[in-house]
Amino acid sequence: MNRPYKLALLASLYLAQGLPFGFFTQALPVLLRERGLSLAAIGASGLLFLPWALKFLWAPLVDHTGSRKTWILSLQFLTLVGALGLAFVDLESSLVPIFAALVLFNLLAATQDVATDGLAVRLLSPAERGLGNGIQVGAYRIGMILGGGALLWIFAKAGWSAMFFGMAAILLLTCVPALFLPGKLSVPIAGGVSAPTGSIGADTPPAGAALRLGWGHRLRHPGLPTFILLICAYKFGDAMASSLVGPFMHDAGLSKEEIAIVKGTIGSIMGLAGAAAGGWLAWRYGRRIALISCGVLQTLSLLMYVACALDPSNKSLIYAATTCEHLLGGMATVALFTLMMDASDPHHAGTDYTLLACAVVLGSGLAGVCAGFIGDAIGYAGVFGLSVLISGLGCLALVRLLDHGHGPQRLATVWPRRSA
């Protein structure tokens, strides 16, 4: 399978995930705040993203039954049908249908993500993973631009129906590259390289009860629980701050159109640049240097949100803060995802990577809930300041502990270790 097709395929699949996710995480909080919901209620709505945190439960099933092509195309089609269905539902009188759609769309996207992540681990060689993760985050950001920016703009101009028709049309286009995906992959990773072992195990495919509970076996491998805590800590502070940026912009007096441009479009475009930069750093300088530099820059970018909270009338500062956080946060995300891919066994790629991704999603969801309650209690400046502290400590903890071998053994090939 040639590299251009691999990258185009992965780009289309991750864009398809980012599209509804961008709407539900960026546009929907603004609309909820407009209806008068409290910050705590908006933060608690993050619990509806539980499918992303729980997808490890069915990841072994996706990983070892059927073909990835069948899984991906079926899930894409169901999401498209869901978007078309919402175009004919009256969403002005009640929020129940939109919350139900949020759960359903996230269930479908989370399951598609298991198949797509497993596909990426198998298709990409270790040398391609920085590039591949740049594509992953970059395409996802494009989806979020469309979902959190373009679709919010369409809603502001033409209403719910036009917005969901637009979502369905984009989802249809993303199905095209997957039509040419082989039903079976002949080798576990690109180039015919045999899959290395040692991180999360490389035993025979599970069956029966072992298939349903295969994630439990993967979770028991030495170093993995510590690694899960570390990757959550690395993104927790950034997730706290970013979860309240939309409501903060609304409370600062920005219109829906301004938020769509600043947060959805400009911010996500900078996220694309960050994804490219983060992938290049991981490829050029290695995982350790990439994670240190990106983690520090991500932490420093959050300081700008503190300044915004202290001077909410300064729109230029808000624009600058959003630009920097998306750029530097995108860099940190790609660096972290590349390391997560290194820790995944290609023989169980979907299950392994899903466990790690679920940890990040669960941690981010918890961060959003905490941020909502803390924000109601001490205000935006306080919660943004706390996010800076947590982000810095998370970066330090990840680097220090991995330096001394507190992680999966598989990482020894990409992360030089020091004696304890």
Coordinates of C-alpha atoms in Angstrom, one line a residue:
M1 CA 0.0 0.0 0.0
N2 CA 1.6 3.3 -1.1
R3 CA 2.2 6.1 1.3
P4 CA 0.0 8.8 -0.4
Y5 CA -3.0 6.5 -0.2
K6 CA -2.3 5.6 3.4
L7 CA -2.1 9.2 4.4
A8 CA -5.2 10.2 2.5
L9 CA -7.1 7.3 4.0
L10 CA -6.1 8.2 7.5
A11 CA -6.8 11.9 6.9
S12 CA -10.4 11.2 5.7
L13 CA -11.2 8.9 8.6
Y14 CA -9.9 11.2 11.3
L15 CA -11.6 14.2 9.7
A16 CA -14.9 12.2 9.9
Q17 CA -14.4 11.8 13.6
G18 CA -13.5 15.4 14.2
L19 CA -16.5 16.8 12.4
P20 CA -19.3 15.9 14.9
F21 CA -16.8 16.1 17.8
G22 CA -16.0 19.7 16.9
F23 CA -19.7 20.6 16.9
F24 CA -20.5 18.9 20.2
T25 CA -17.4 20.2 22.0
Q26 CA -17.0 23.7 20.5
A27 CA -20.3 24.8 19.1
L28 CA -22.7 23.1 21.5
P29 CA -21.3 24.7 24.7
V30 CA -21.8 28.1 23.2
L31 CA -25.4 27.3 22.4
L32 CA -26.0 25.9 25.9
R33 CA -24.5 29.0 27.5
E34 CA -26.8 31.1 25.3
R35 CA -29.8 29.2 26.8
G36 CA -28.6 30.1 30.3
L37 CA -27.1 26.9 31.5
S38 CA -24.5 27.2 34.3
L39 CA -20.8 26.5 33.8
A40 CA -21.2 23.4 36.0
A41 CA -24.0 22.1 33.8
I42 CA -22.0 22.7 30.7
G43 CA -19.0 21.0 32.2
A44 CA -21.1 18.0 33.3
S45 CA -22.3 17.6 29.7
G46 CA -18.9 16.2 29.1
L47 CA -20.1 13.0 30.8
L48 CA -22.1 12.3 27.7
F49 CA -18.8 11.6 26.0
L50 CA -18.4 8.4 28.0
P51 CA -18.3 6.2 24.8
W52 CA -14.8 7.6 24.2
A53 CA -13.7 6.7 27.7
L54 CA -15.3 3.2 27.6
K55 CA -14.5 2.1 24.1
F56 CA -11.8 -0.2 25.5
L57 CA -14.6 -2.5 26.6
W58 CA -15.4 -3.4 23.0
A59 CA -12.0 -2.7 21.4
P60 CA -11.0 -6.4 21.4
L61 CA -14.2 -7.3 19.5
V62 CA -13.4 -4.6 16.8
D63 CA -9.7 -5.6 16.8
H64 CA -10.3 -9.3 16.2
T65 CA -13.6 -9.8 14.4
G66 CA -14.6 -8.9 10.8
S67 CA -12.4 -6.6 8.6
R68 CA -11.5 -3.0 9.3
K69 CA -13.0 -2.0 6.0
T70 CA -16.4 -3.4 7.1
W71 CA -16.3 -1.8 10.5
I72 CA -15.2 1.6 9.1
L73 CA -17.7 1.8 6.2
S74 CA -20.6 0.6 8.3
L75 CA -20.0 3.1 11.1
Q76 CA -19.4 6.0 8.6
F77 CA -22.8 5.2 7.0
L78 CA -24.7 5.1 10.3
T79 CA -23.2 8.4 11.3
L80 CA -24.2 9.9 8.0
V81 CA -27.8 8.6 8.4
G82 CA -27.9 10.1 11.9
A83 CA -26.9 13.5 10.7
L84 CA -29.6 13.4 8.0
G85 CA -32.1 12.3 10.7
L86 CA -31.3 15.3 12.9
A87 CA -31.9 17.7 10.0
F88 CA -35.6 16.8 10.2
V89 CA -36.0 17.0 14.0
D90 CA -37.2 20.1 15.8
L91 CA -34.4 21.0 18.2
E92 CA -35.7 24.4 19.3
S93 CA -38.3 23.1 21.7
S94 CA -36.1 20.6 23.6
L95 CA -32.5 19.8 24.2
V96 CA -33.3 16.0 24.7
P97 CA -32.8 15.1 21.0
I98 CA -29.4 16.9 20.7
F99 CA -28.1 15.2 23.9
A100 CA -29.3 11.8 22.6
A101 CA -27.6 12.5 19.3
L102 CA -24.4 13.5 21.2
V103 CA -24.3 10.0 22.9
L104 CA -25.1 8.1 19.6
F105 CA -22.7 10.0 17.5
N106 CA -19.9 9.6 20.0
L107 CA -20.6 5.9 20.3
L108 CA -20.3 5.5 16.5
A109 CA -17.2 7.7 16.3
A110 CA -15.5 6.0 19.3
T111 CA -16.0 2.6 17.7
Q112 CA -14.7 3.8 14.3
D113 CA -11.7 5.2 16.2
V114 CA -10.8 1.8 17.5
A115 CA -10.7 0.4 13.9
T116 CA -8.9 3.5 12.6
D117 CA -6.3 3.6 15.3
G118 CA -5.6 -0.1 14.9
L119 CA -5.3 0.4 11.1
A120 CA -2.8 3.3 11.6
V121 CA -0.6 1.3 14.0
R122 CA -0.5 -1.6 11.5
L123 CA 0.1 0.6 8.4
L124 CA 2.7 2.9 9.7
S125 CA 6.3 1.9 10.4
P126 CA 8.0 3.4 13.4
A127 CA 9.7 6.0 11.2
E128 CA 6.4 7.1 9.8
R129 CA 4.6 7.5 13.1
G130 CA 5.5 11.1 13.7
L131 CA 4.1 11.9 10.2
G132 CA 1.1 9.6 10.8
N133 CA 0.2 11.2 14.1
G134 CA 0.6 14.7 12.5
I135 CA -2.0 13.5 9.9
Q136 CA -4.2 12.1 12.7
V137 CA -4.3 15.3 14.7
G138 CA -4.2 17.6 11.7
A139 CA -7.2 15.9 10.0
Y140 CA -9.1 15.8 13.2
R141 CA -8.5 19.5 13.6
I142 CA -9.8 20.1 10.1
G143 CA -12.9 18.2 11.1
M144 CA -13.2 20.4 14.2
I145 CA -12.8 23.5 12.1
L146 CA -15.7 22.4 10.0
G147 CA -17.8 21.1 13.0
G148 CA -17.0 23.8 15.6
G149 CA -16.5 26.7 13.1
A150 CA -18.2 26.3 9.8
L151 CA -21.2 24.4 11.1
L152 CA -21.7 26.9 13.9
W153 CA -21.6 29.7 11.3
I154 CA -24.2 27.8 9.1
F155 CA -26.4 27.4 12.2
A156 CA -26.2 31.1 13.0
K157 CA -27.2 31.9 9.4
A158 CA -29.6 29.2 8.4
G159 CA -30.6 27.1 11.5
W160 CA -30.3 23.4 12.6
S161 CA -31.5 21.7 9.4
A162 CA -29.0 23.3 7.1
M163 CA -26.2 22.7 9.5
F164 CA -26.9 18.9 9.7
F165 CA -27.4 18.6 6.0
G166 CA -23.9 20.1 5.7
M167 CA -22.5 17.6 8.2
A168 CA -24.0 14.7 6.2
A169 CA -22.5 16.0 2.9
I170 CA -19.0 16.1 4.4
L171 CA -19.4 12.7 6.0
L172 CA -20.3 11.3 2.6
L173 CA -17.1 12.6 1.1
T174 CA -15.0 11.0 3.8
C175 CA -16.3 7.6 2.9
V176 CA -14.7 7.6 -0.5
P177 CA -11.0 6.6 0.4
A178 CA -12.2 3.8 2.6
L179 CA -13.9 2.1 -0.4
F180 CA -10.5 1.2 -1.8
L181 CA -9.2 -0.3 1.5
P182 CA -8.3 -4.0 1.2
G183 CA -10.6 -6.3 3.1
K184 CA -7.6 -8.0 4.7
L185 CA -4.1 -6.6 5.6
S186 CA -1.3 -9.0 4.6
V187 CA 1.2 -7.7 7.2
P188 CA 0.8 -6.2 10.7
I189 CA 2.7 -3.0 9.9
A190 CA 3.9 -1.2 6.8
G191 CA 6.8 -2.5 4.7
G192 CA 6.5 -6.1 5.8
V193 CA 8.4 -5.5 9.0
S194 CA 7.5 -8.0 11.7
A195 CA 5.8 -6.6 14.7
P196 CA 8.0 -6.2 17.8
T197 CA 6.9 -7.5 21.1
G198 CA 7.3 -6.6 24.7
S199 CA 5.0 -3.7 25.6
I200 CA 1.5 -4.9 26.0
G201 CA 2.1 -8.4 24.8
A202 CA 1.9 -10.1 21.4
D203 CA 0.1 -13.3 22.1
T204 CA -2.4 -15.1 19.9
P205 CA -5.8 -13.4 19.1
P206 CA -8.3 -13.9 21.9
A207 CA -11.6 -15.8 21.6
G208 CA -14.8 -16.2 23.6
A209 CA -14.7 -14.6 27.0
A210 CA -11.1 -13.6 26.4
L211 CA -12.2 -11.6 23.3
R212 CA -14.8 -9.7 25.4
L213 CA -12.3 -9.1 28.2
G214 CA -9.1 -8.9 26.2
W215 CA -8.4 -5.4 27.4
G216 CA -8.0 -6.7 31.0
H217 CA -5.1 -8.8 29.9
R218 CA -3.5 -5.9 28.1
L219 CA -4.0 -3.7 31.1
R220 CA -2.0 -6.0 33.4
H221 CA 1.3 -5.6 31.6
P222 CA 4.1 -4.1 33.7
G223 CA 4.5 -0.3 33.4
L224 CA 1.1 0.3 31.6
P225 CA -0.9 1.5 34.6
T226 CA 1.8 4.1 35.4
F227 CA 2.0 5.1 31.8
I228 CA -1.8 5.7 31.7
L229 CA -1.6 8.0 34.7
L230 CA 1.3 9.9 33.1
I231 CA -0.4 10.6 29.8
C232 CA -3.5 11.7 31.6
A233 CA -1.5 14.1 33.8
Y234 CA 0.3 15.5 30.7
K235 CA -3.0 16.8 29.2
F236 CA -5.1 17.4 32.3
G237 CA -4.3 21.1 32.7
D238 CA -4.8 21.9 29.1
A239 CA -8.1 20.0 29.0
M240 CA -9.3 22.0 32.1
A241 CA -8.6 25.3 30.4
S242 CA -9.9 24.4 26.9
S243 CA -13.2 23.1 28.2
L244 CA -14.2 26.6 29.4
V245 CA -12.8 28.7 26.6
G246 CA -16.2 28.7 24.7
P247 CA -18.3 29.8 27.7
F248 CA -15.6 32.4 28.6
M249 CA -15.8 33.9 25.1
H250 CA -19.6 34.1 25.4
D251 CA -19.4 35.7 28.8
A252 CA -16.7 38.1 27.5
G253 CA -19.2 39.4 24.9
L254 CA -18.2 37.7 21.7
S255 CA -20.9 36.8 19.3
K256 CA -21.5 33.3 17.9
E257 CA -20.0 34.4 14.6
E258 CA -16.9 35.7 16.3
I259 CA -16.5 32.5 18.4
A260 CA -16.9 30.4 15.3
I261 CA -14.1 32.4 13.6
V262 CA -11.7 32.7 16.5
K263 CA -12.1 29.4 18.3
G264 CA -13.4 27.1 15.5
T265 CA -11.5 28.4 12.5
I266 CA -8.4 30.4 13.4
G267 CA -7.7 28.3 16.5
S268 CA -8.1 25.0 14.6
I269 CA -6.0 26.2 11.7
M270 CA -3.3 26.9 14.2
G271 CA -3.9 23.4 15.6
L272 CA -3.1 22.1 12.1
A273 CA 0.2 23.9 12.2
G274 CA 0.9 22.6 15.7
A275 CA 0.2 19.0 14.5
A276 CA 2.7 19.4 11.7
A277 CA 5.3 20.9 14.1
G278 CA 4.7 18.3 16.7
G279 CA 5.1 15.4 14.2
W280 CA 8.3 16.9 12.8
L281 CA 9.8 17.3 16.3
A282 CA 9.0 13.7 17.2
W283 CA 10.6 12.5 13.9
R284 CA 13.6 14.9 14.0
Y285 CA 14.6 15.0 17.6
G286 CA 13.0 12.0 19.2
R287 CA 10.1 11.5 21.6
R288 CA 11.7 12.8 24.8
I289 CA 12.8 16.2 23.4
A290 CA 9.5 16.6 21.6
L291 CA 7.4 15.9 24.7
I292 CA 9.5 18.2 26.9
S293 CA 9.5 21.2 24.6
C294 CA 5.8 20.8 23.6
G295 CA 4.7 20.3 27.2
V296 CA 6.5 23.4 28.4
L297 CA 5.2 25.5 25.5
Q298 CA 1.6 24.2 26.1
T299 CA 1.9 25.2 29.8
L300 CA 3.1 28.7 28.9
S301 CA 0.3 29.2 26.4
L302 CA -2.3 28.7 29.2
L303 CA -0.9 31.8 31.0
M304 CA -2.5 33.9 28.2
Y305 CA -6.0 32.6 29.3
V306 CA -5.2 33.9 32.8
A307 CA -4.5 37.3 31.3
C308 CA -7.7 37.2 29.3
A309 CA -9.7 36.4 32.4
L310 CA -8.2 39.4 34.1
D311 CA -9.0 41.6 31.1
P312 CA -12.1 40.1 29.3
S313 CA -12.8 43.2 27.3
N314 CA -9.5 42.8 25.3
K315 CA -10.7 40.9 22.3
S316 CA -7.2 41.0 20.7
L317 CA -5.8 39.2 23.7
I318 CA -8.5 36.5 23.5
Y319 CA -7.7 36.0 19.8
A320 CA -3.9 35.7 20.6
A321 CA -4.5 33.3 23.5
T322 CA -6.7 31.0 21.4
T323 CA -4.2 31.0 18.6
C324 CA -1.2 30.1 20.8
E325 CA -3.1 27.5 22.8
H326 CA -4.3 25.7 19.7
L327 CA -0.9 25.8 18.1
L328 CA 1.1 24.6 21.1
G329 CA -1.6 22.3 22.4
G330 CA -1.6 20.6 19.0
M331 CA 2.1 20.1 19.1
A332 CA 1.9 18.5 22.6
T333 CA -1.0 16.2 21.5
V334 CA 0.9 14.9 18.5
A335 CA 4.0 14.3 20.5
L336 CA 2.0 12.4 23.1
F337 CA 0.0 10.3 20.5
T338 CA 3.2 9.3 18.8
L339 CA 4.5 7.9 22.1
M340 CA 1.2 6.1 22.7
M341 CA 1.5 4.5 19.3
D342 CA 5.1 3.4 20.1
A343 CA 3.7 1.6 23.2
S344 CA 1.1 -0.3 21.2
D345 CA 1.6 -3.8 19.9
P346 CA 0.7 -4.1 16.2
H347 CA -0.8 -7.6 16.8
H348 CA -3.4 -6.0 19.1
A349 CA -3.2 -2.5 17.8
G350 CA -6.8 -1.4 18.2
T351 CA -7.0 -2.7 21.8
D352 CA -3.7 -1.3 23.0
Y353 CA -4.0 2.1 21.5
T354 CA -7.6 2.4 22.5
L355 CA -6.7 1.7 26.2
L356 CA -4.3 4.6 26.1
A357 CA -6.6 6.9 24.1
C358 CA -9.5 6.1 26.6
A359 CA -7.3 7.2 29.4
V360 CA -6.7 10.5 27.8
V361 CA -10.4 11.0 27.0
L362 CA -11.5 10.0 30.5
G363 CA -8.9 12.3 32.0
S364 CA -10.0 15.2 29.7
G365 CA -13.6 14.6 30.6
L366 CA -12.8 14.6 34.3
A367 CA -10.8 17.8 33.7
G368 CA -13.8 19.5 32.1
V369 CA -16.1 18.5 34.9
C370 CA -13.6 19.8 37.5
A371 CA -13.1 23.0 35.6
G372 CA -16.8 23.7 35.5
F373 CA -17.3 23.4 39.3
I374 CA -14.0 25.2 40.0
G375 CA -15.0 28.0 37.6
D376 CA -18.3 28.5 39.2
A377 CA -16.6 28.7 42.6
I378 CA -13.6 30.9 41.9
G379 CA -14.0 32.3 38.5
Y380 CA -12.3 32.0 35.2
A381 CA -8.9 33.5 36.3
G382 CA -8.7 31.0 39.1
V383 CA -9.4 27.9 37.1
F384 CA -7.1 29.0 34.2
G385 CA -4.3 29.7 36.7
L386 CA -4.8 26.2 38.3
S387 CA -4.7 24.7 34.8
V388 CA -1.2 26.2 34.3
L389 CA 0.1 24.6 37.4
I390 CA -1.3 21.2 36.7
S391 CA -0.1 21.3 33.1
G392 CA 3.5 22.0 34.2
L393 CA 3.5 19.4 36.9
G394 CA 2.1 16.8 34.5
C395 CA 4.8 17.4 31.9
L396 CA 7.5 17.1 34.6
A397 CA 6.0 13.9 36.0
L398 CA 5.8 12.2 32.6
V399 CA 9.4 13.0 31.6
R400 CA 11.0 12.2 35.0
L401 CA 9.2 8.9 35.5
L402 CA 9.8 7.6 31.9
D403 CA 13.5 8.6 32.3
H404 CA 13.7 6.1 35.1
G405 CA 11.9 3.3 33.4
H406 CA 8.4 3.7 34.9
G407 CA 6.5 2.7 31.7
P408 CA 6.1 -0.1 29.2
Q409 CA 9.3 -1.9 28.3
R410 CA 8.4 -1.4 24.6
L411 CA 9.3 2.3 25.0
A412 CA 12.9 1.5 25.6
T413 CA 13.5 1.6 21.8
V414 CA 12.4 5.2 21.5
W415 CA 12.9 6.7 25.0
P416 CA 16.5 6.6 26.4
R417 CA 16.3 5.6 30.0
R418 CA 18.5 6.5 33.0
S419 CA 19.2 4.5 36.1
A420 CA 16.8 5.1 39.0

